[in-house]
Amino acid sequence: MFTVLECVVIQHDHTIVLLAALICLFGMLAFFHLLLRAEESPAGRKHYWVFVAAFVGGLSVWATHFVAMLAYKGSVPIGFDLNFTSLSAVVAIAGFWLALSALPMARYGTLLAASAITVSVAVMHFVGMAGMDVAATVSYRWDEIAGGLVVAWLCFALSLHFFGRFSAWKRVATAAGLAIVAICALHFTAMSATVLSPDPSVPGPESDDLARMLLITAIVGVTLLVLSATAAAALVDRYLVDLKGLVNASLDGLAVVQNGRIVELNPRFADLLACEEATLIGANPDELLEVIDGLPAHVSRQTPVEATRLVDGKTRVFELAVRTIEYRGRPSEVLAIRDLTENREAQREIEYLARHDVLTGLANRTMFQQQLQLQIQQCADGQGFALLTLDLDRFKAVNDLFGHAEGDRILKTVAGIFKECAGPGDLVVRLGGDEFVILTTRNTKAEQAQALAETILTTFGERMNTAGDPAAVGVSIGIAIFPKDGHDLEGLMHAADLALYRAKLGGRGILAFYDPVMDKEARERRQLETDLRLAISRNELILNYQPILSVECGEVVGYEALVRWHHPVHGVIAPDKFIPIAEETGIIIPLGEWVLREACTHAAHWPSHLKVAVNVSPLQFSMANLGQMVCLILAQTGLPPKRLEIEVTEAALLKDRNVTLAILRQLKTLGIGVVMDDFGTGYSSLSNLQSFPFDKIKIDRSFIAAMGEDESARAIVRAVIGLGRSLDLPVTAEGIETDAQYRMVVDEGCAQAQGYLFGKPGGAPAGVVNAATLNRYSV
């Protein structure tokens, strides 16, 4: 170690050694930077950068060695042979190339590459030493050289190892530092182990310091020039490759245009135009794209324009922008295109969905309001038009019974009927649910609107057989005429809605024109609704009771509770007038609770053999606590559960069937009787009887009223009674008003009877009916 230090300090020119060190430093930094560039390059260009890195690495080591050799100040002058000097440079470059290109892929590639570099540097050194022209005999101390080789190999191995492991600037700096240590250790160890023995018999060079300095300057200059140029090339290449990669990654197509011809483009540009890149070079962009505003594509402009092109048989829309730049030293235009086809289609789809109903394809509420407002503004000089509001009858029940998929199918069918019946220019609209509107064209008269409505009703009658098809629906139509029935959007819609409401009240499946009287009726109905909300707290409601007679013994076995409303202004209001209002507004919930509590309170004071029947609305079954409420009322009033009968219609089983059946089972478990009211008027009577064990069946009064004249009605009554007998269910016939009706139900085997014949609904009963009545109707 001291011999090496003595060689460096005493036997070398320090300035030239420093110059050699700088060459080594810059050379190794450039070498590992080029390795990094080779690593980042695609496979097709990687071998090129590996060769450049080997060239720079080998040349740097050779230049370091040669300059350091020239820095040596021995006892005799030293010259160098050109052939051996050149050969040493080739050896160094070849050794680095072998280490970088072949050996890294092998097992223990790092160690083998370090060995190849170490050997090539050593061979380069001794080939260069062999080319020395010196008047002396050269000998070596090989043990010192071997030590230097080991140190150099270890440093080269660590250099390659850390280059592969570290990241960022550390991998280049660390690797370059270790490589410099390896080069210096090998060179100066070998120099210190070299022994020059002067020999007068050996001719030597003449000492020429000027020539020596010129040689050093030339070597350093050329080496630094090569290193700088190579490093600059790597940086420029990386910049250009990154820039091209960035351009190629763009979603926009880019092309450079000079003199109206394309000279450069990215792959995206060719993809958008469905052409090969080679065919677009030299093409005129005006012939490729048809600019919508008619301006030449190569004219610079500040705002983008739209262009079209036929691609694969489909017209595609592009956004086109042109900017002026300098390219290759000449003014050029950059043509940027972006495919807007999908965006335009999506925009059209969004606009369509914003103005149309998704399910039926009809216009929606937004489009309807816009068109109606526009048509009102455009109508002048007595011009008018009609507005038809249409609502489907029985749709809710059908939708609940058969499911939403069937409901959607019905809505599509209905929409098709409306479009088929509407005239040219009429706007058919789905407002939502089963609500539709038809806005007719201007100059539509009331007679024409009526004809359109009748056409719709006729078509429904032909295609929707509500009598034979359980999934069929009907339609009710309300008609308002502009400007007679309304001067603005709100007024006209209000008039049409009132006309529709009148059509529904009139029996459904009909048409009705708006009448100013309807406004008065609507106001009265709203007032009635307000009064009904206060009727309970004002004690305006009372219960009447209608007796239920046992056909077998002729005795009253119970009473049905019927609510009546004594209005302070209108007097007694019939249930068929205020009960629908209560169900539509939700008032039926507190009203039903009041009726149940009052009936149980009264029945608790009756003779113990009498039962009380209370009707429960389908809406009440939406209450999750209905069962608990009934139990609480029975506990508070003291009425035994077996004396209470709950009457439900089949409508209660149409919505949330499972929930309703669960509540009914809960009530039946308590001992409360459950009666199916108005049997035969629903849509799934038999399946309902199968789903739940009812305690009694009540035949709807419509069948009893028709028994005398309609044999079919009597057959239905006979069938229901037979069904009840088979299921061990007593059957009650309600609505009996004549002796003939009573005798017929007795003949058919009905268990119980109810109707005006046995007593009209009255106040709280004393517990029995008139004795003459009992004897008269006893069996």
PDB file of N, CA and C in Angstrom, residues 165-212:
ATOM      1  N   ARG A 165     -29.376  -2.268  -7.654  1.00  0.00           N
ATOM      2  CA  ARG A 165     -30.210  -2.225  -6.457  1.00  0.00           C
ATOM      3  C   ARG A 165     -30.688  -0.822  -6.103  1.00  0.00           C
ATOM      4  N   PHE A 166     -29.852   0.183  -6.256  1.00  0.00           N
ATOM      5  CA  PHE A 166     -30.214   1.528  -5.854  1.00  0.00           C
ATOM      6  C   PHE A 166     -31.154   2.165  -6.878  1.00  0.00           C
ATOM      7  N   SER A 167     -31.680   3.329  -6.529  1.00  0.00           N
ATOM      8  CA  SER A 167     -32.583   4.061  -7.420  1.00  0.00           C
ATOM      9  C   SER A 167     -32.167   5.518  -7.455  1.00  0.00           C
ATOM     10  N   ALA A 168     -32.720   6.230  -8.428  1.00  0.00           N
ATOM     11  CA  ALA A 168     -32.481   7.664  -8.617  1.00  0.00           C
ATOM     12  C   ALA A 168     -31.002   7.930  -8.791  1.00  0.00           C
ATOM     13  N   TRP A 169     -30.498   9.047  -8.210  1.00  0.00           N
ATOM     14  CA  TRP A 169     -29.113   9.467  -8.440  1.00  0.00           C
ATOM     15  C   TRP A 169     -28.128   8.559  -7.739  1.00  0.00           C
ATOM     16  N   LYS A 170     -28.581   7.828  -6.707  1.00  0.00           N
ATOM     17  CA  LYS A 170     -27.648   6.989  -5.951  1.00  0.00           C
ATOM     18  C   LYS A 170     -27.051   5.886  -6.811  1.00  0.00           C
ATOM     19  N   ARG A 171     -27.828   5.308  -7.706  1.00  0.00           N
ATOM     20  CA  ARG A 171     -27.321   4.171  -8.466  1.00  0.00           C
ATOM     21  C   ARG A 171     -26.173   4.578  -9.389  1.00  0.00           C
ATOM     22  N   VAL A 172     -26.244   5.776 -10.001  1.00  0.00           N
ATOM     23  CA  VAL A 172     -25.168   6.249 -10.880  1.00  0.00           C
ATOM     24  C   VAL A 172     -23.963   6.714 -10.066  1.00  0.00           C
ATOM     25  N   ALA A 173     -24.217   7.502  -9.024  1.00  0.00           N
ATOM     26  CA  ALA A 173     -23.101   8.054  -8.243  1.00  0.00           C
ATOM     27  C   ALA A 173     -22.329   6.956  -7.524  1.00  0.00           C
ATOM     28  N   THR A 174     -23.042   6.032  -6.871  1.00  0.00           N
ATOM     29  CA  THR A 174     -22.372   4.970  -6.131  1.00  0.00           C
ATOM     30  C   THR A 174     -21.602   4.054  -7.074  1.00  0.00           C
ATOM     31  N   ALA A 175     -22.259   3.661  -8.170  1.00  0.00           N
ATOM     32  CA  ALA A 175     -21.606   2.754  -9.116  1.00  0.00           C
ATOM     33  C   ALA A 175     -20.375   3.409  -9.738  1.00  0.00           C
ATOM     34  N   ALA A 176     -20.480   4.679 -10.108  1.00  0.00           N
ATOM     35  CA  ALA A 176     -19.341   5.380 -10.712  1.00  0.00           C
ATOM     36  C   ALA A 176     -18.188   5.507  -9.717  1.00  0.00           C
ATOM     37  N   GLY A 177     -18.473   5.814  -8.467  1.00  0.00           N
ATOM     38  CA  GLY A 177     -17.415   5.945  -7.464  1.00  0.00           C
ATOM     39  C   GLY A 177     -16.652   4.663  -7.252  1.00  0.00           C
ATOM     40  N   LEU A 178     -17.373   3.540  -7.148  1.00  0.00           N
ATOM     41  CA  LEU A 178     -16.705   2.247  -6.961  1.00  0.00           C
ATOM     42  C   LEU A 178     -15.893   1.862  -8.190  1.00  0.00           C
ATOM     43  N   ALA A 179     -16.406   2.170  -9.387  1.00  0.00           N
ATOM     44  CA  ALA A 179     -15.665   1.856 -10.608  1.00  0.00           C
ATOM     45  C   ALA A 179     -14.369   2.669 -10.680  1.00  0.00           C
ATOM     46  N   ILE A 180     -14.405   3.925 -10.259  1.00  0.00           N
ATOM     47  CA  ILE A 180     -13.192   4.757 -10.246  1.00  0.00           C
ATOM     48  C   ILE A 180     -12.152   4.171  -9.299  1.00  0.00           C
ATOM     49  N   VAL A 181     -12.620   3.728  -8.120  1.00  0.00           N
ATOM     50  CA  VAL A 181     -11.694   3.089  -7.169  1.00  0.00           C
ATOM     51  C   VAL A 181     -11.062   1.857  -7.787  1.00  0.00           C
ATOM     52  N   ALA A 182     -11.892   1.044  -8.510  1.00  0.00           N
ATOM     53  CA  ALA A 182     -11.357  -0.172  -9.134  1.00  0.00           C
ATOM     54  C   ALA A 182     -10.306   0.156 -10.179  1.00  0.00           C
ATOM     55  N   ILE A 183     -10.577   1.155 -11.031  1.00  0.00           N
ATOM     56  CA  ILE A 183      -9.635   1.524 -12.100  1.00  0.00           C
ATOM     57  C   ILE A 183      -8.323   2.040 -11.505  1.00  0.00           C
ATOM     58  N   CYS A 184      -8.440   2.929 -10.535  1.00  0.00           N
ATOM     59  CA  CYS A 184      -7.234   3.499  -9.915  1.00  0.00           C
ATOM     60  C   CYS A 184      -6.424   2.435  -9.167  1.00  0.00           C
ATOM     61  N   ALA A 185      -7.145   1.556  -8.462  1.00  0.00           N
ATOM     62  CA  ALA A 185      -6.437   0.518  -7.708  1.00  0.00           C
ATOM     63  C   ALA A 185      -5.649  -0.380  -8.649  1.00  0.00           C
ATOM     64  N   LEU A 186      -6.277  -0.772  -9.767  1.00  0.00           N
ATOM     65  CA  LEU A 186      -5.599  -1.666 -10.695  1.00  0.00           C
ATOM     66  C   LEU A 186      -4.435  -0.958 -11.401  1.00  0.00           C
ATOM     67  N   HIS A 187      -4.671   0.278 -11.837  1.00  0.00           N
ATOM     68  CA  HIS A 187      -3.617   0.987 -12.584  1.00  0.00           C
ATOM     69  C   HIS A 187      -2.405   1.304 -11.709  1.00  0.00           C
ATOM     70  N   PHE A 188      -2.647   1.947 -10.581  1.00  0.00           N
ATOM     71  CA  PHE A 188      -1.510   2.383  -9.782  1.00  0.00           C
ATOM     72  C   PHE A 188      -0.828   1.225  -9.059  1.00  0.00           C
ATOM     73  N   THR A 189      -1.577   0.160  -8.767  1.00  0.00           N
ATOM     74  CA  THR A 189      -0.931  -1.025  -8.213  1.00  0.00           C
ATOM     75  C   THR A 189      -0.003  -1.648  -9.241  1.00  0.00           C
ATOM     76  N   ALA A 190      -0.515  -1.729 -10.480  1.00  0.00           N
ATOM     77  CA  ALA A 190       0.333  -2.294 -11.541  1.00  0.00           C
ATOM     78  C   ALA A 190       1.524  -1.404 -11.821  1.00  0.00           C
ATOM     79  N   MET A 191       1.348  -0.091 -11.770  1.00  0.00           N
ATOM     80  CA  MET A 191       2.464   0.816 -12.004  1.00  0.00           C
ATOM     81  C   MET A 191       3.523   0.709 -10.910  1.00  0.00           C
ATOM     82  N   SER A 192       3.060   0.602  -9.677  1.00  0.00           N
ATOM     83  CA  SER A 192       4.037   0.481  -8.586  1.00  0.00           C
ATOM     84  C   SER A 192       4.743  -0.864  -8.616  1.00  0.00           C
ATOM     85  N   ALA A 193       4.090  -1.868  -9.223  1.00  0.00           N
ATOM     86  CA  ALA A 193       4.709  -3.201  -9.296  1.00  0.00           C
ATOM     87  C   ALA A 193       5.566  -3.360 -10.547  1.00  0.00           C
ATOM     88  N   THR A 194       5.669  -2.299 -11.342  1.00  0.00           N
ATOM     89  CA  THR A 194       6.481  -2.352 -12.561  1.00  0.00           C
ATOM     90  C   THR A 194       7.919  -1.877 -12.243  1.00  0.00           C
ATOM     91  N   VAL A 195       8.887  -2.683 -12.673  1.00  0.00           N
ATOM     92  CA  VAL A 195      10.302  -2.363 -12.412  1.00  0.00           C
ATOM     93  C   VAL A 195      10.986  -2.096 -13.740  1.00  0.00           C
ATOM     94  N   LEU A 196      11.528  -0.878 -13.901  1.00  0.00           N
ATOM     95  CA  LEU A 196      12.270  -0.513 -15.116  1.00  0.00           C
ATOM     96  C   LEU A 196      13.773  -0.531 -14.780  1.00  0.00           C
ATOM     97  N   SER A 197      14.494  -1.433 -15.407  1.00  0.00           N
ATOM     98  CA  SER A 197      15.953  -1.552 -15.200  1.00  0.00           C
ATOM     99  C   SER A 197      16.654  -0.966 -16.419  1.00  0.00           C
ATOM    100  N   PRO A 198      17.318   0.197 -16.278  1.00  0.00           N
ATOM    101  CA  PRO A 198      17.974   0.814 -17.445  1.00  0.00           C
ATOM    102  C   PRO A 198      18.937  -0.160 -18.112  1.00  0.00           C
ATOM    103  N   ASP A 199      18.920  -0.144 -19.436  1.00  0.00           N
ATOM    104  CA  ASP A 199      19.771  -1.042 -20.236  1.00  0.00           C
ATOM    105  C   ASP A 199      20.247  -0.250 -21.446  1.00  0.00           C
ATOM    106  N   PRO A 200      21.571   0.113 -21.464  1.00  0.00           N
ATOM    107  CA  PRO A 200      22.089   0.928 -22.579  1.00  0.00           C
ATOM    108  C   PRO A 200      21.993   0.241 -23.925  1.00  0.00           C
ATOM    109  N   SER A 201      21.905  -1.084 -23.880  1.00  0.00           N
ATOM    110  CA  SER A 201      21.841  -1.805 -25.164  1.00  0.00           C
ATOM    111  C   SER A 201      20.474  -1.686 -25.831  1.00  0.00           C
ATOM    112  N   VAL A 202      19.491  -1.209 -25.053  1.00  0.00           N
ATOM    113  CA  VAL A 202      18.115  -1.078 -25.607  1.00  0.00           C
ATOM    114  C   VAL A 202      17.894   0.364 -26.021  1.00  0.00           C
ATOM    115  N   PRO A 203      17.587   0.577 -27.328  1.00  0.00           N
ATOM    116  CA  PRO A 203      17.370   1.955 -27.774  1.00  0.00           C
ATOM    117  C   PRO A 203      16.091   2.536 -27.147  1.00  0.00           C
ATOM    118  N   GLY A 204      16.009   3.781 -26.814  1.00  0.00           N
ATOM    119  CA  GLY A 204      14.836   4.425 -26.213  1.00  0.00           C
ATOM    120  C   GLY A 204      14.493   5.699 -26.950  1.00  0.00           C
ATOM    121  N   PRO A 205      13.351   6.320 -26.624  1.00  0.00           N
ATOM    122  CA  PRO A 205      12.919   7.549 -27.292  1.00  0.00           C
ATOM    123  C   PRO A 205      13.687   8.750 -26.766  1.00  0.00           C
ATOM    124  N   GLU A 206      13.667   9.763 -27.597  1.00  0.00           N
ATOM    125  CA  GLU A 206      14.260  11.003 -27.157  1.00  0.00           C
ATOM    126  C   GLU A 206      13.239  11.768 -26.303  1.00  0.00           C
ATOM    127  N   SER A 207      13.692  12.445 -25.270  1.00  0.00           N
ATOM    128  CA  SER A 207      12.786  13.189 -24.388  1.00  0.00           C
ATOM    129  C   SER A 207      12.328  14.448 -25.069  1.00  0.00           C
ATOM    130  N   ASP A 208      10.988  14.608 -25.200  1.00  0.00           N
ATOM    131  CA  ASP A 208      10.418  15.798 -25.848  1.00  0.00           C
ATOM    132  C   ASP A 208       9.163  16.197 -25.064  1.00  0.00           C
ATOM    133  N   ASP A 209       9.329  17.085 -24.085  1.00  0.00           N
ATOM    134  CA  ASP A 209       8.204  17.460 -23.209  1.00  0.00           C
ATOM    135  C   ASP A 209       7.077  18.123 -23.980  1.00  0.00           C
ATOM    136  N   LEU A 210       7.410  18.895 -25.018  1.00  0.00           N
ATOM    137  CA  LEU A 210       6.380  19.580 -25.796  1.00  0.00           C
ATOM    138  C   LEU A 210       5.492  18.584 -26.527  1.00  0.00           C
ATOM    139  N   ALA A 211       6.125  17.610 -27.149  1.00  0.00           N
ATOM    140  CA  ALA A 211       5.342  16.573 -27.853  1.00  0.00           C
ATOM    141  C   ALA A 211       4.489  15.794 -26.874  1.00  0.00           C
ATOM    142  N   ARG A 212       5.045  15.540 -25.681  1.00  0.00           N
ATOM    143  CA  ARG A 212       4.317  14.787 -24.642  1.00  0.00           C
ATOM    144  C   ARG A 212       3.083  15.565 -24.195  1.00  0.00           C
TER     145      ARG A 212
END
